[in-house]
mmCIF file of C-alpha atoms and ligand atoms in Angstrom:
data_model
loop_
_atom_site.group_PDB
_atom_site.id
_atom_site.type_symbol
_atom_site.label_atom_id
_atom_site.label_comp_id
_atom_site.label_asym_id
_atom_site.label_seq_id
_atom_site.Cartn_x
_atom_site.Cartn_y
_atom_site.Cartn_z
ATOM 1 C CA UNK R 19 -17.883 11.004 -19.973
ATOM 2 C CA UNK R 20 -14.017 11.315 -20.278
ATOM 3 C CA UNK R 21 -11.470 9.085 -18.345
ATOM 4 C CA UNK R 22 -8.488 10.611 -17.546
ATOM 5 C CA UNK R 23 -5.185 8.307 -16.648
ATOM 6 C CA UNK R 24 -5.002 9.040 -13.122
ATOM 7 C CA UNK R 25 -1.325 8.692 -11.791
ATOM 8 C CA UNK R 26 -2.484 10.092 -8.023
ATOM 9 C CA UNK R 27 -0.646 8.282 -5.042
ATOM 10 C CA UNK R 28 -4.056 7.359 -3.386
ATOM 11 C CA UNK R 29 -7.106 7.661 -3.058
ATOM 12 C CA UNK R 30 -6.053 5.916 -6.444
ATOM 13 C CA UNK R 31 -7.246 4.495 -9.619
ATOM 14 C CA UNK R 32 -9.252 1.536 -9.418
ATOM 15 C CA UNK R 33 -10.645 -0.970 -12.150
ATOM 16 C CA UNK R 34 -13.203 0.736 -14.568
ATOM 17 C CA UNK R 35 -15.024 -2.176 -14.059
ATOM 18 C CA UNK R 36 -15.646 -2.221 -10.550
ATOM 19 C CA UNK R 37 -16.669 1.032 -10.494
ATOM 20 C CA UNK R 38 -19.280 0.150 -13.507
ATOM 21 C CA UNK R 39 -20.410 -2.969 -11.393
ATOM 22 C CA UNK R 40 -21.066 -0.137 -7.987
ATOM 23 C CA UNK R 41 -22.774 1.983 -10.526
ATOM 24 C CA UNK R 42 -25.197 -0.902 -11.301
ATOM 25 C CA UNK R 43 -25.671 -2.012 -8.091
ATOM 26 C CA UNK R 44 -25.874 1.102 -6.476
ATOM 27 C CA UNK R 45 -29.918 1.751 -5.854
ATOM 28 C CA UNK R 46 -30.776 -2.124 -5.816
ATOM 29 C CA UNK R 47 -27.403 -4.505 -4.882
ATOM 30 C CA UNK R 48 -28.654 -8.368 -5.877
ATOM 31 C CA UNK R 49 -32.625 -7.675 -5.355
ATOM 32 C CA UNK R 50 -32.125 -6.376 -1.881
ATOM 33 C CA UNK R 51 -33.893 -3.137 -3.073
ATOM 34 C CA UNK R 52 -31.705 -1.489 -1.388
ATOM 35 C CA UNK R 53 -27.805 -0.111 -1.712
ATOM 36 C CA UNK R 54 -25.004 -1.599 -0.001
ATOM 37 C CA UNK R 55 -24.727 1.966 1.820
ATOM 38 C CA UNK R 56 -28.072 1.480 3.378
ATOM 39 C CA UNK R 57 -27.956 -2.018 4.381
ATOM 40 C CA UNK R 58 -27.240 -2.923 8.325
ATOM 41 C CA UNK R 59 -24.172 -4.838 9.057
ATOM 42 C CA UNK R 60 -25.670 -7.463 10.822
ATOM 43 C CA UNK R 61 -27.698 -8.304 8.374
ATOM 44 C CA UNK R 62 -26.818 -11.666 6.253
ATOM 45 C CA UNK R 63 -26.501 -10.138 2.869
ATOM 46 C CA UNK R 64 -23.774 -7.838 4.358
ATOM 47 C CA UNK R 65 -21.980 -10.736 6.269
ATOM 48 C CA UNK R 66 -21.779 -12.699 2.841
ATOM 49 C CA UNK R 67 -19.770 -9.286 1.236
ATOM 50 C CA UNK R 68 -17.380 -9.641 4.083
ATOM 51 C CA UNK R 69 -17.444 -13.136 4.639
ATOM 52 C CA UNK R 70 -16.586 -13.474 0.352
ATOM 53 C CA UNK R 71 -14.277 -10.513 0.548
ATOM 54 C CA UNK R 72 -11.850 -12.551 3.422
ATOM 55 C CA UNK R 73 -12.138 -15.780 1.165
ATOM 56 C CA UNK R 74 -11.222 -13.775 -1.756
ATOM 57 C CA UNK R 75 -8.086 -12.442 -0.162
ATOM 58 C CA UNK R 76 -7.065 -15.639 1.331
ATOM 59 C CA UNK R 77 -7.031 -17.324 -1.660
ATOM 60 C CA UNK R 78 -5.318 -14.273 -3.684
ATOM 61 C CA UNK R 79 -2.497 -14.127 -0.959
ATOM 62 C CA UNK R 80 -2.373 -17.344 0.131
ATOM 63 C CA UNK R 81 -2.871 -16.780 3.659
ATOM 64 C CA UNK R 82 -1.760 -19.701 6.280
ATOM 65 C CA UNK R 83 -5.014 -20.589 8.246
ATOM 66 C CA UNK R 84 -3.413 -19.414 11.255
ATOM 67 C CA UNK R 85 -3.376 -15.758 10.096
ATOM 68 C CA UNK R 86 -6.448 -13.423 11.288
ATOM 69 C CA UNK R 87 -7.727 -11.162 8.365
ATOM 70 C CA UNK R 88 -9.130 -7.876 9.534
ATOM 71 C CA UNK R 89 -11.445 -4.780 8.204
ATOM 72 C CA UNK R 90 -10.477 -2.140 10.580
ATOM 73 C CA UNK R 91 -10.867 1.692 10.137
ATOM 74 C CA UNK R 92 -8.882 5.089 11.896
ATOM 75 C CA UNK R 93 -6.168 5.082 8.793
ATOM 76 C CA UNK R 94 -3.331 2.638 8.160
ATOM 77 C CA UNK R 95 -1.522 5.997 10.345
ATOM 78 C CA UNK R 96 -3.477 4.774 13.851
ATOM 79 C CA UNK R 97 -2.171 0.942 12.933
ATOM 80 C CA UNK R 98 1.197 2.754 13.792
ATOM 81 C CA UNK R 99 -0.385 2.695 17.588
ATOM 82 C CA UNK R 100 -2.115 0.047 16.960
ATOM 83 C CA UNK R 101 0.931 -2.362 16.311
ATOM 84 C CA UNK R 102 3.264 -1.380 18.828
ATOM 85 C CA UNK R 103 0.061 -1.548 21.502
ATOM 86 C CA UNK R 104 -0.511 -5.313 20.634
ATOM 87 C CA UNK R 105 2.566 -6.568 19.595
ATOM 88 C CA UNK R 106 5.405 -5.024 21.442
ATOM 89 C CA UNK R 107 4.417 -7.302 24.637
ATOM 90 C CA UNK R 108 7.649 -5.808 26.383
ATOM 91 C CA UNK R 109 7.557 -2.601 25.286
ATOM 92 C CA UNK R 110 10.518 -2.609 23.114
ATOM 93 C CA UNK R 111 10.409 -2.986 19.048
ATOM 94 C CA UNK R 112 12.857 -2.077 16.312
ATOM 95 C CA UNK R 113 12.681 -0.206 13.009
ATOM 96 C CA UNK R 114 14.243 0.559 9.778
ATOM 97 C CA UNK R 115 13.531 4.010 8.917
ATOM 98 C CA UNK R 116 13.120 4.285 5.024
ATOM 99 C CA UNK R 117 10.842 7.451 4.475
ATOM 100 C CA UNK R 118 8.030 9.201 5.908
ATOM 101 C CA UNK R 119 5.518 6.070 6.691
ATOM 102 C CA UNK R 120 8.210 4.300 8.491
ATOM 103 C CA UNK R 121 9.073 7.453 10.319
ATOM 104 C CA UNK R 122 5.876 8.305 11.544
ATOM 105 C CA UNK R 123 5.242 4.560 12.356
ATOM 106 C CA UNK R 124 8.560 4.853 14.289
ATOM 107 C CA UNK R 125 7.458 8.249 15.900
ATOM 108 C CA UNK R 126 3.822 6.488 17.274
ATOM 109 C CA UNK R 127 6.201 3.621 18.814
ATOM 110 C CA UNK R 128 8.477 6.061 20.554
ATOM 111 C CA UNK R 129 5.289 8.179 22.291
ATOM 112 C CA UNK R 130 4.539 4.446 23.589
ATOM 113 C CA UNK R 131 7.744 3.003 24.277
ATOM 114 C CA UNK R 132 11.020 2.076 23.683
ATOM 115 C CA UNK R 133 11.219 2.194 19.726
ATOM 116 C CA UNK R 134 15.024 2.195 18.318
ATOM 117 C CA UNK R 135 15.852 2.540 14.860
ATOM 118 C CA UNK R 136 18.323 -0.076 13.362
ATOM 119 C CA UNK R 137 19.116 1.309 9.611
ATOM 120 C CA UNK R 138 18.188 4.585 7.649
ATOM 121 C CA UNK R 139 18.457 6.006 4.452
ATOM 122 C CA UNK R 140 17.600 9.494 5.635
ATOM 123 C CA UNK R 141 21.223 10.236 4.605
ATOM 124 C CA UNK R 142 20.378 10.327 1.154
ATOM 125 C CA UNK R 143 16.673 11.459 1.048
ATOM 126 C CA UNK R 144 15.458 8.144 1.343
ATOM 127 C CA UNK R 145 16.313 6.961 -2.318
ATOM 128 C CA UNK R 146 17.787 3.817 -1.199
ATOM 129 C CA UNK R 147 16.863 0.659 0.928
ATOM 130 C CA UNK R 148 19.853 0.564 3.153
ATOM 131 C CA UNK R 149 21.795 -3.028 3.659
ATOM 132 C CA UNK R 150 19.117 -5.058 5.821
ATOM 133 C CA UNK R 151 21.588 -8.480 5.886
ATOM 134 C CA UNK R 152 22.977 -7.799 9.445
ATOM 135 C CA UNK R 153 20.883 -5.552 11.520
ATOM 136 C CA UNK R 154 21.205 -4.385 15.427
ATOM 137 C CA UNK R 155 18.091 -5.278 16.181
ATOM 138 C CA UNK R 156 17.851 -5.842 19.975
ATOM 139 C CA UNK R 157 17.447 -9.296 21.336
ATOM 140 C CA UNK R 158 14.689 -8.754 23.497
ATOM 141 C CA UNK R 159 12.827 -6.377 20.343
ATOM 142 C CA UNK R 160 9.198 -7.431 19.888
ATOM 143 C CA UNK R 161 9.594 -7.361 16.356
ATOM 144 C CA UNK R 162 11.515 -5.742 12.988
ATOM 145 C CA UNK R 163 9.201 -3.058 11.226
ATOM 146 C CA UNK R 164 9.794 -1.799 7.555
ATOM 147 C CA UNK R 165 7.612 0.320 5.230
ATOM 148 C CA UNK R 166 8.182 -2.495 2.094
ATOM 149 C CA UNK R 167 7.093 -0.213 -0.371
ATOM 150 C CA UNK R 168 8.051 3.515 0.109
ATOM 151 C CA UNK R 169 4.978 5.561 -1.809
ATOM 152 C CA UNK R 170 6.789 9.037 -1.523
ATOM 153 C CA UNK R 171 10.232 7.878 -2.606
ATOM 154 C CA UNK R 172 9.383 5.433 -4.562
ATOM 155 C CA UNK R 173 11.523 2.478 -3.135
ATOM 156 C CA UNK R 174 10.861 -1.118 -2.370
ATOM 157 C CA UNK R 175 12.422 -3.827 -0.653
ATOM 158 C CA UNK R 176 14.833 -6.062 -2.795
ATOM 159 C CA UNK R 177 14.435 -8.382 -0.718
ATOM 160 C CA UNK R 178 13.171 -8.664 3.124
ATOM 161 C CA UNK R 179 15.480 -8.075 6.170
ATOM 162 C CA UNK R 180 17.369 -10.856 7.891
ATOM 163 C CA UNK R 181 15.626 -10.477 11.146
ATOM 164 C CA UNK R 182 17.367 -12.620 13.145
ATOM 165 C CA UNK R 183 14.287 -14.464 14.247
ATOM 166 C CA UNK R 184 12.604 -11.853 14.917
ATOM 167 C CA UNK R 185 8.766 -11.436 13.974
ATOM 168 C CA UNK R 186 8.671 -8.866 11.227
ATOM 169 C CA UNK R 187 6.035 -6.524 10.600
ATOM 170 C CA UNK R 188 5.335 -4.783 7.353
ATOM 171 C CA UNK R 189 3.255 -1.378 6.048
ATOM 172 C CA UNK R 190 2.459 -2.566 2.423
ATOM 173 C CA UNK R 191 -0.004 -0.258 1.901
ATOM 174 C CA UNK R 192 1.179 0.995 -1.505
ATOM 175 C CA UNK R 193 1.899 -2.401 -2.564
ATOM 176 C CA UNK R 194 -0.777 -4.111 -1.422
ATOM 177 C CA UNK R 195 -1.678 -7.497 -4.621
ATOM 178 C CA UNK R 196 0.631 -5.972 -6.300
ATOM 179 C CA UNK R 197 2.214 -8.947 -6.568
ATOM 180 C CA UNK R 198 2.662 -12.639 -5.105
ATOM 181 C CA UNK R 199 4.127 -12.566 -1.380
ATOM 182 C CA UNK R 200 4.612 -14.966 1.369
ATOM 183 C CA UNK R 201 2.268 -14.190 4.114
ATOM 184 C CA UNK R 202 4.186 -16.731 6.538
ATOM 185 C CA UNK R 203 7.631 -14.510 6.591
ATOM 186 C CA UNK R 204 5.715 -12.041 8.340
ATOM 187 C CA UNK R 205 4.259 -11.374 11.632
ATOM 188 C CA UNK R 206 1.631 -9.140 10.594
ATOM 189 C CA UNK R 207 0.600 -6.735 7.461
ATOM 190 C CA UNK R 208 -1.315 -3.761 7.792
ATOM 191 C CA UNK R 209 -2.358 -1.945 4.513
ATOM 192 C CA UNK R 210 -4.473 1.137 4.120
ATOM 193 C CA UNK R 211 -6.683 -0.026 1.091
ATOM 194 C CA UNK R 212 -6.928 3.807 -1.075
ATOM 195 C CA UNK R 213 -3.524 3.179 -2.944
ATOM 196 C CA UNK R 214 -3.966 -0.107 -4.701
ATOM 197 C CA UNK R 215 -7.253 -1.961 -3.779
ATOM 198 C CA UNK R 216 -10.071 0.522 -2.785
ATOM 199 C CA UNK R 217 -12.242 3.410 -1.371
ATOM 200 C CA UNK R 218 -10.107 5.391 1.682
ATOM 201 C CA UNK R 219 -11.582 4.461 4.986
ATOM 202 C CA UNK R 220 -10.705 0.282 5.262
ATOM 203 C CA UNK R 221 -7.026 -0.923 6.391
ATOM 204 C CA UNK R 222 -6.527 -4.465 6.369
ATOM 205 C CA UNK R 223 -4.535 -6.304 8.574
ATOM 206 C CA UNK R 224 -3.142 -9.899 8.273
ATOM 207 C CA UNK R 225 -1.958 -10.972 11.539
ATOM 208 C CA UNK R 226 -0.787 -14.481 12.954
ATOM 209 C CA UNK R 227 -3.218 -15.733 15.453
ATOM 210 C CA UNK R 228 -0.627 -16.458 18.004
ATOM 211 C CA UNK R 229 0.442 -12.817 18.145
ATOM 212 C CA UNK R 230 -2.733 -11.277 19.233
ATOM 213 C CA UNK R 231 -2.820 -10.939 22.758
ATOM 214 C CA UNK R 232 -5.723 -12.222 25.174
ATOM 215 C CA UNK R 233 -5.630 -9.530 27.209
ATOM 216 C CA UNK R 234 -4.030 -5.788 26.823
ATOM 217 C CA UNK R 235 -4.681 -3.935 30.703
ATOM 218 C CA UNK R 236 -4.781 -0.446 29.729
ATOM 219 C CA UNK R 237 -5.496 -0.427 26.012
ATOM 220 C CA UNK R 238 -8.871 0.632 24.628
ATOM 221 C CA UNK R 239 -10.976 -1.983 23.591
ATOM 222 C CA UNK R 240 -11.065 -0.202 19.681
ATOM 223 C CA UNK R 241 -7.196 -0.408 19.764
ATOM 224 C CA UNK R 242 -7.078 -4.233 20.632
ATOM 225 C CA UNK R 243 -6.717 -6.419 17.868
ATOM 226 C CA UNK R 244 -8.097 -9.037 20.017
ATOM 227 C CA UNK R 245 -11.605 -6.971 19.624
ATOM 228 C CA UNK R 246 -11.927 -7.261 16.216
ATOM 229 C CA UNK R 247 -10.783 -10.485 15.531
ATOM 230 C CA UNK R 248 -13.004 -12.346 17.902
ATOM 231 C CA UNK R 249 -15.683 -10.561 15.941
ATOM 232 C CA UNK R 250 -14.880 -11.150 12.697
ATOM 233 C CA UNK R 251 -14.628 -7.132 12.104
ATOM 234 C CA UNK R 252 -17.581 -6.417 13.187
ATOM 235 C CA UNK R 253 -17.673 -5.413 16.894
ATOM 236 C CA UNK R 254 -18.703 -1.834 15.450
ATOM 237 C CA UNK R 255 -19.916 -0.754 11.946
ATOM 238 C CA UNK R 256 -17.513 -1.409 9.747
ATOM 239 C CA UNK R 257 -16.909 0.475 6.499
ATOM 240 C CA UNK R 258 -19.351 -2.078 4.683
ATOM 241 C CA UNK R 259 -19.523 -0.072 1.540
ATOM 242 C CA UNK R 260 -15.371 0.142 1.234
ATOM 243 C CA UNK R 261 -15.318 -3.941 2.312
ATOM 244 C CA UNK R 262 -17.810 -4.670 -0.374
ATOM 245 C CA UNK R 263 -15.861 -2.246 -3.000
ATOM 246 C CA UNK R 264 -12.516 -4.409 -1.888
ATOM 247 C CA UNK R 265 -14.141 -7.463 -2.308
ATOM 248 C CA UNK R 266 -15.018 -6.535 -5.801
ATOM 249 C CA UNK R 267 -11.630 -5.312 -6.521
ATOM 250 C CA UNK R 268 -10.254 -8.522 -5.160
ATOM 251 C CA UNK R 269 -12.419 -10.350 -7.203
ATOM 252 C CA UNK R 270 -11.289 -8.421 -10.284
ATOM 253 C CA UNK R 271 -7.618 -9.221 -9.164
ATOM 254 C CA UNK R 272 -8.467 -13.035 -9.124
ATOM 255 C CA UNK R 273 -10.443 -13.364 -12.866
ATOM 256 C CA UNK R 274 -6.937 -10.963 -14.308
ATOM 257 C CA UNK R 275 -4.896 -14.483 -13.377
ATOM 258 C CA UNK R 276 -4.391 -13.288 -9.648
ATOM 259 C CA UNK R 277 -1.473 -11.831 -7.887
ATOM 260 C CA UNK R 278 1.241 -13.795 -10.232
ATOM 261 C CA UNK R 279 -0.259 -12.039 -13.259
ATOM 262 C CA UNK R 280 -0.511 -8.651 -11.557
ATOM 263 C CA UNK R 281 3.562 -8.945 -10.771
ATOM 264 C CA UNK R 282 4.315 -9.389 -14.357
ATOM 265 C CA UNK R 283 1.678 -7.184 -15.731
ATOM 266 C CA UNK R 284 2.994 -4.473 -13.084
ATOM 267 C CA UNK R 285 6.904 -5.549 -14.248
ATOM 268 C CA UNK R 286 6.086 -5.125 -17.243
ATOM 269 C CA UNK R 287 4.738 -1.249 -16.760
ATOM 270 C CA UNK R 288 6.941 -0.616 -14.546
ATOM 271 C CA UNK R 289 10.520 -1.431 -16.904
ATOM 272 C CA UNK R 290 8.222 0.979 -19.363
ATOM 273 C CA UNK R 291 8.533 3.855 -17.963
ATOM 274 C CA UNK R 292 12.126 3.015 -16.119
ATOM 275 C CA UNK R 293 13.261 2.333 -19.252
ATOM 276 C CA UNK R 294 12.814 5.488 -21.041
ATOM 277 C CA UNK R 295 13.791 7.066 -17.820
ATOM 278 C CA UNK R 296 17.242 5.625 -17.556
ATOM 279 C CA UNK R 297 17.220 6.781 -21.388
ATOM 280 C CA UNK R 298 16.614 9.861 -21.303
ATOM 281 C CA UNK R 299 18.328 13.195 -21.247
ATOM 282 C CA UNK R 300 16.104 15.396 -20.011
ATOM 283 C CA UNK R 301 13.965 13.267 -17.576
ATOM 284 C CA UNK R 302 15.683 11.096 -14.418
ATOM 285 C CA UNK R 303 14.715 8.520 -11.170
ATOM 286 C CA UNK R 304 16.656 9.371 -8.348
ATOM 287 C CA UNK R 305 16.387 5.998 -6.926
ATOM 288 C CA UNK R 306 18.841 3.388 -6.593
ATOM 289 C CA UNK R 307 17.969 0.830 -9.267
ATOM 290 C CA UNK R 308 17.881 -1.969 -7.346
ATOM 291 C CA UNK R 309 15.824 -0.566 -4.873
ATOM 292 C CA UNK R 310 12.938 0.696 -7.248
ATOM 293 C CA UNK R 311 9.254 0.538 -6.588
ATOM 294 C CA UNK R 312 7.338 -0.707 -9.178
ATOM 295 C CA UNK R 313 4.080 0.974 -7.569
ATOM 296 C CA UNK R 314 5.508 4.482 -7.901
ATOM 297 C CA UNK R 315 7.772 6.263 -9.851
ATOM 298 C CA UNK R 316 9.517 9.666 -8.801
ATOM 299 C CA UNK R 317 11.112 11.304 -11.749
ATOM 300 C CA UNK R 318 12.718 14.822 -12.092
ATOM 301 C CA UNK R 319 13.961 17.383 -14.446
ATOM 302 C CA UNK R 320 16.167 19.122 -12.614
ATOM 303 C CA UNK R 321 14.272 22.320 -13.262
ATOM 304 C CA UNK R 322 11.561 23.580 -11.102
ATOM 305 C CA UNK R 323 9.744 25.761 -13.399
ATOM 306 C CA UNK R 324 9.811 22.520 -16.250
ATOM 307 C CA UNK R 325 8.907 20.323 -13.591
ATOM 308 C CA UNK R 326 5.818 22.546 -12.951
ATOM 309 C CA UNK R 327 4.893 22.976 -16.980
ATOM 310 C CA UNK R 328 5.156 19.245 -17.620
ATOM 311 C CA UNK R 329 2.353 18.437 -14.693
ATOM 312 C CA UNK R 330 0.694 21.395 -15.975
ATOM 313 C CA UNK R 331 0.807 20.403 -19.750
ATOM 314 C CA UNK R 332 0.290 16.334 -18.615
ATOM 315 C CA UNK R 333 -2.805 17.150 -17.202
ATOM 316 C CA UNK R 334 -3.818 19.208 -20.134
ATOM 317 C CA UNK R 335 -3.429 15.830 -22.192
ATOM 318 C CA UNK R 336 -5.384 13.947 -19.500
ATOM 319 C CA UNK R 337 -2.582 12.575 -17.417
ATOM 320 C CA UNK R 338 -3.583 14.216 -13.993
ATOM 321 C CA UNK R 339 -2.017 13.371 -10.491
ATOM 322 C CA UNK R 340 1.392 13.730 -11.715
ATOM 323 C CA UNK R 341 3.124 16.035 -9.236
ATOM 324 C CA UNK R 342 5.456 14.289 -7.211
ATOM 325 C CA UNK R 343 5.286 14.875 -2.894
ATOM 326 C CA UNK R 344 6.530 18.032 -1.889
ATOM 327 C CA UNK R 345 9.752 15.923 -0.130
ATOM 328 C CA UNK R 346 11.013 14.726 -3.164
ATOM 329 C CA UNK R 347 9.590 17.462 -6.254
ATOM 330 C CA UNK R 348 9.505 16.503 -9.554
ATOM 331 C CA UNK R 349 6.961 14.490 -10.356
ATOM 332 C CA UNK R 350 5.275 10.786 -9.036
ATOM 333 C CA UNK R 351 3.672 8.177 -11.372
ATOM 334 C CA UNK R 352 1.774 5.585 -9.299
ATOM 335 C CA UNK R 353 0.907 2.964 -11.480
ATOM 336 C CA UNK R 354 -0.725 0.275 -9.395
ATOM 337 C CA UNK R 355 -2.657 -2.486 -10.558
ATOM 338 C CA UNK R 356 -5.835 -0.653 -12.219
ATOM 339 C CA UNK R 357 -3.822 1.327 -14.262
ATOM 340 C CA UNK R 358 -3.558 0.032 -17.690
ATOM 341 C CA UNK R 359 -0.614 -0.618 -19.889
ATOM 342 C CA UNK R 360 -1.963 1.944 -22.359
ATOM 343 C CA UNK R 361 -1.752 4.994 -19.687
ATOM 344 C CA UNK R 362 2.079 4.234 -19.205
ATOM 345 C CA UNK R 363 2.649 4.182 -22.628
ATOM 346 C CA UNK R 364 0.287 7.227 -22.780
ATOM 347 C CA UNK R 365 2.404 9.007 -20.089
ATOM 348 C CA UNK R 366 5.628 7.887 -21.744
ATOM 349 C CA UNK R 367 4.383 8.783 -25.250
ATOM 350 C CA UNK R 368 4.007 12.672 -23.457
ATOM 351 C CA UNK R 369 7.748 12.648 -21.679
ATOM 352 C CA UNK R 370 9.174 11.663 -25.027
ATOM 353 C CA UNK R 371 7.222 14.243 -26.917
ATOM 354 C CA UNK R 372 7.991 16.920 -23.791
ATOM 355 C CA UNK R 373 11.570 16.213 -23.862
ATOM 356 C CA UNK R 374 11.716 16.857 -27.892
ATOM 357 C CA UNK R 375 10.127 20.369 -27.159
ATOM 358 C CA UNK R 376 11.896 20.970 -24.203
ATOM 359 C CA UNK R 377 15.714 20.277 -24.334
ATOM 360 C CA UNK R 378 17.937 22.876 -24.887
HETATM 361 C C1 PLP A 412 -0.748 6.360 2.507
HETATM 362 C C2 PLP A 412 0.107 5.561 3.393
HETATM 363 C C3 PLP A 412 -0.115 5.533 4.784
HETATM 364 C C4 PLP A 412 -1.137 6.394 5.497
HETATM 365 O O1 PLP A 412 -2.419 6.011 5.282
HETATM 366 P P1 PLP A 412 -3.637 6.784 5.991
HETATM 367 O O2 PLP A 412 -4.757 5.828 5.726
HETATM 368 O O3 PLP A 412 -3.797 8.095 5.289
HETATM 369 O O4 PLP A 412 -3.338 6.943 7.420
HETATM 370 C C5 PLP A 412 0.713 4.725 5.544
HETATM 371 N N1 PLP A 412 1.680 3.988 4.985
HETATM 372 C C6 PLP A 412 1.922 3.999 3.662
HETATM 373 C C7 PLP A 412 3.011 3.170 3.092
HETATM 374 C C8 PLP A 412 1.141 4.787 2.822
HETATM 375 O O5 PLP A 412 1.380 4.809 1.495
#
């Protein structure tokens, strides 16, 4: 069996040792005699995966008791609807427009309503987080939404937007325990679990309890966040094998010193490879360095063709998932929590070597 250092933007690398734990538990999970894939989800083994996954996660993040933690399914991309369905209670929300995600979030809102975008970076490809100090939101907005952590670009947040009092709602999907945050600055955080924490096919979101409406006329039951938080996430089948997959993942998070640890480990990583980037001659981030993601890393040659033999030649040495989106080019390291220090000094062992061969 060979291991390969997976750089992909998700479905993404996850701990060696979860997926060793599955393995062992896959025909018979804790004397059942049965897998987790074949259990019912009303059954009490399964609620104890879920119910230990939530507690998990509330410790990890910290998580006010007035916050609702749900296992929901459709793709963090229907949680675009699903937002501005329950929590623009007028109609009207606001948006900061920092790449694809946040576009297409912004796109759902404006099929449903009266969605107005505040601040872009569109005007230079999205490698910037544009000034978020003193924003014209609308009064009578529902709420602020960013993307915090830009997967495609490769930008984060410095810091989070003045919103005026506003509730504001984040995607962190590609940050997702990556490292500490406070849940109480925000209204609600939806994450689709494949980039940092699990199988494709769960989203969580963290909502405060008081933002939930009673009663949506109009809006399918599925689509109500009221549904599945009066049922504890399971008013239909859930994705039990992804929640118990999280909850192992979550666990794993927790015994590597929890999401303090995972910050400086993914720091750490992180100034590796932006390091040699900002040293090198052949290889460059075209993101504002303030602004940088420490989830995933664009870089770029400059030159199509050497873009295309370094992923080529990468992969050849067992560094695979390295071609960047086709909106930016290049090439995209995501290095989220499961991947080890050694496969970015792997990677950056490779550009150094690549560059040596390669320029002129
Ligand atoms: C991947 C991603 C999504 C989309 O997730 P799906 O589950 O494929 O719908 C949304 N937002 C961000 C920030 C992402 O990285």
């Amino acid at each position: 069996m060979a291991r390969v250092y997976n750089f992909s933007a998700g479905p993404a690398v996850l701990p060696e040792e979860v997926l060793r734990e599955c393995a062992d538990e896959m025909l018979d999970y804790a004397g059942c005699g049965m897998s987790v894939m074949e259990m019912s989800h009303r059954s009490s083994v399964f609620q104890k995966i879920l119910d230990d996954a939530e507690a998990t996660l509330r410790s990890l993040m910290g998580i006010p008791e007035n916050y609702k933690v749900i296992f929901t399914q459709g793709g963090d991309s229907l949680l675009f609807s699903t937002v501005f369905m329950n929590l623009a209670t007028n109609g009207k929300a606001d948006y900061v427009i920092t790449g694809n995600w946040a576009k297409k979030a912004f796109q759902e809102a404006q099929i449903l309503g009266d969605a107005q975008a505040v601040a872009s970076s569109a005007d230079k490809n999205f490698s910037y987080i544009p000034d978020c100090s003193d924003l014209p939101i609308r009064d009578d907005a529902s709420y602020l939404y960013i993307c915090e952590n830009n997967t495609i670009y490769g930008t984060k947040f410095p810091e989070l937007p003045n919103t005026k009092g506003h509730v504001l709602v984040a995607d962190q999907s590609s940050m997702f325990l990556s490292e500490p945050v406070d849940v109480s600055r925000y209204g609600l955080i939806h994450a689709g679990v494949q980039k940092n924490v699990g199988p494709a096919g769960v989203q969580i979101v963290i909502v405060r309890e008081d933002l939930i409406p009673e009663d949506l006329p109009g809006v399918p039951t599925m689509l109500r966040l009221r549904t599945q938080a009066d049922a504890g996430s399971l008013y239909n089948t859930p994705n039990c094998w992804g929640i118990y997959v999280c909850g192992k993942v979550f666990k794993w998070i927790e015994k590597s010193g929890g999401l303090a640890a995972m910050g400086e480990r993914n720091a750490e990583k992180a100034a590796l490879l932006y390091d040699f980037l900002d040293e090198s001659e052949l290889f460059s981030s075209p993101v504002e360095r303030r602004d940088r993601s420490l989830m995933n890393v664009p870089f770029v040659t400059g030159d199509k063709d050497l873009d295309a033999a370094f992923v080529a030649e990468a992969a050849e040495a067992g560094l695979v998932s390295l071609k960047g989106h086709r909106s930016v080019g290049g090439m995209r390291a995501s290095i989220y929590n499961a991947m080890p220090r050694a496969g970015v000094e792997a990677l950056v062992a490779f550009m150094k070597d690549f560059e040596l061969a390669h320029r002129a």
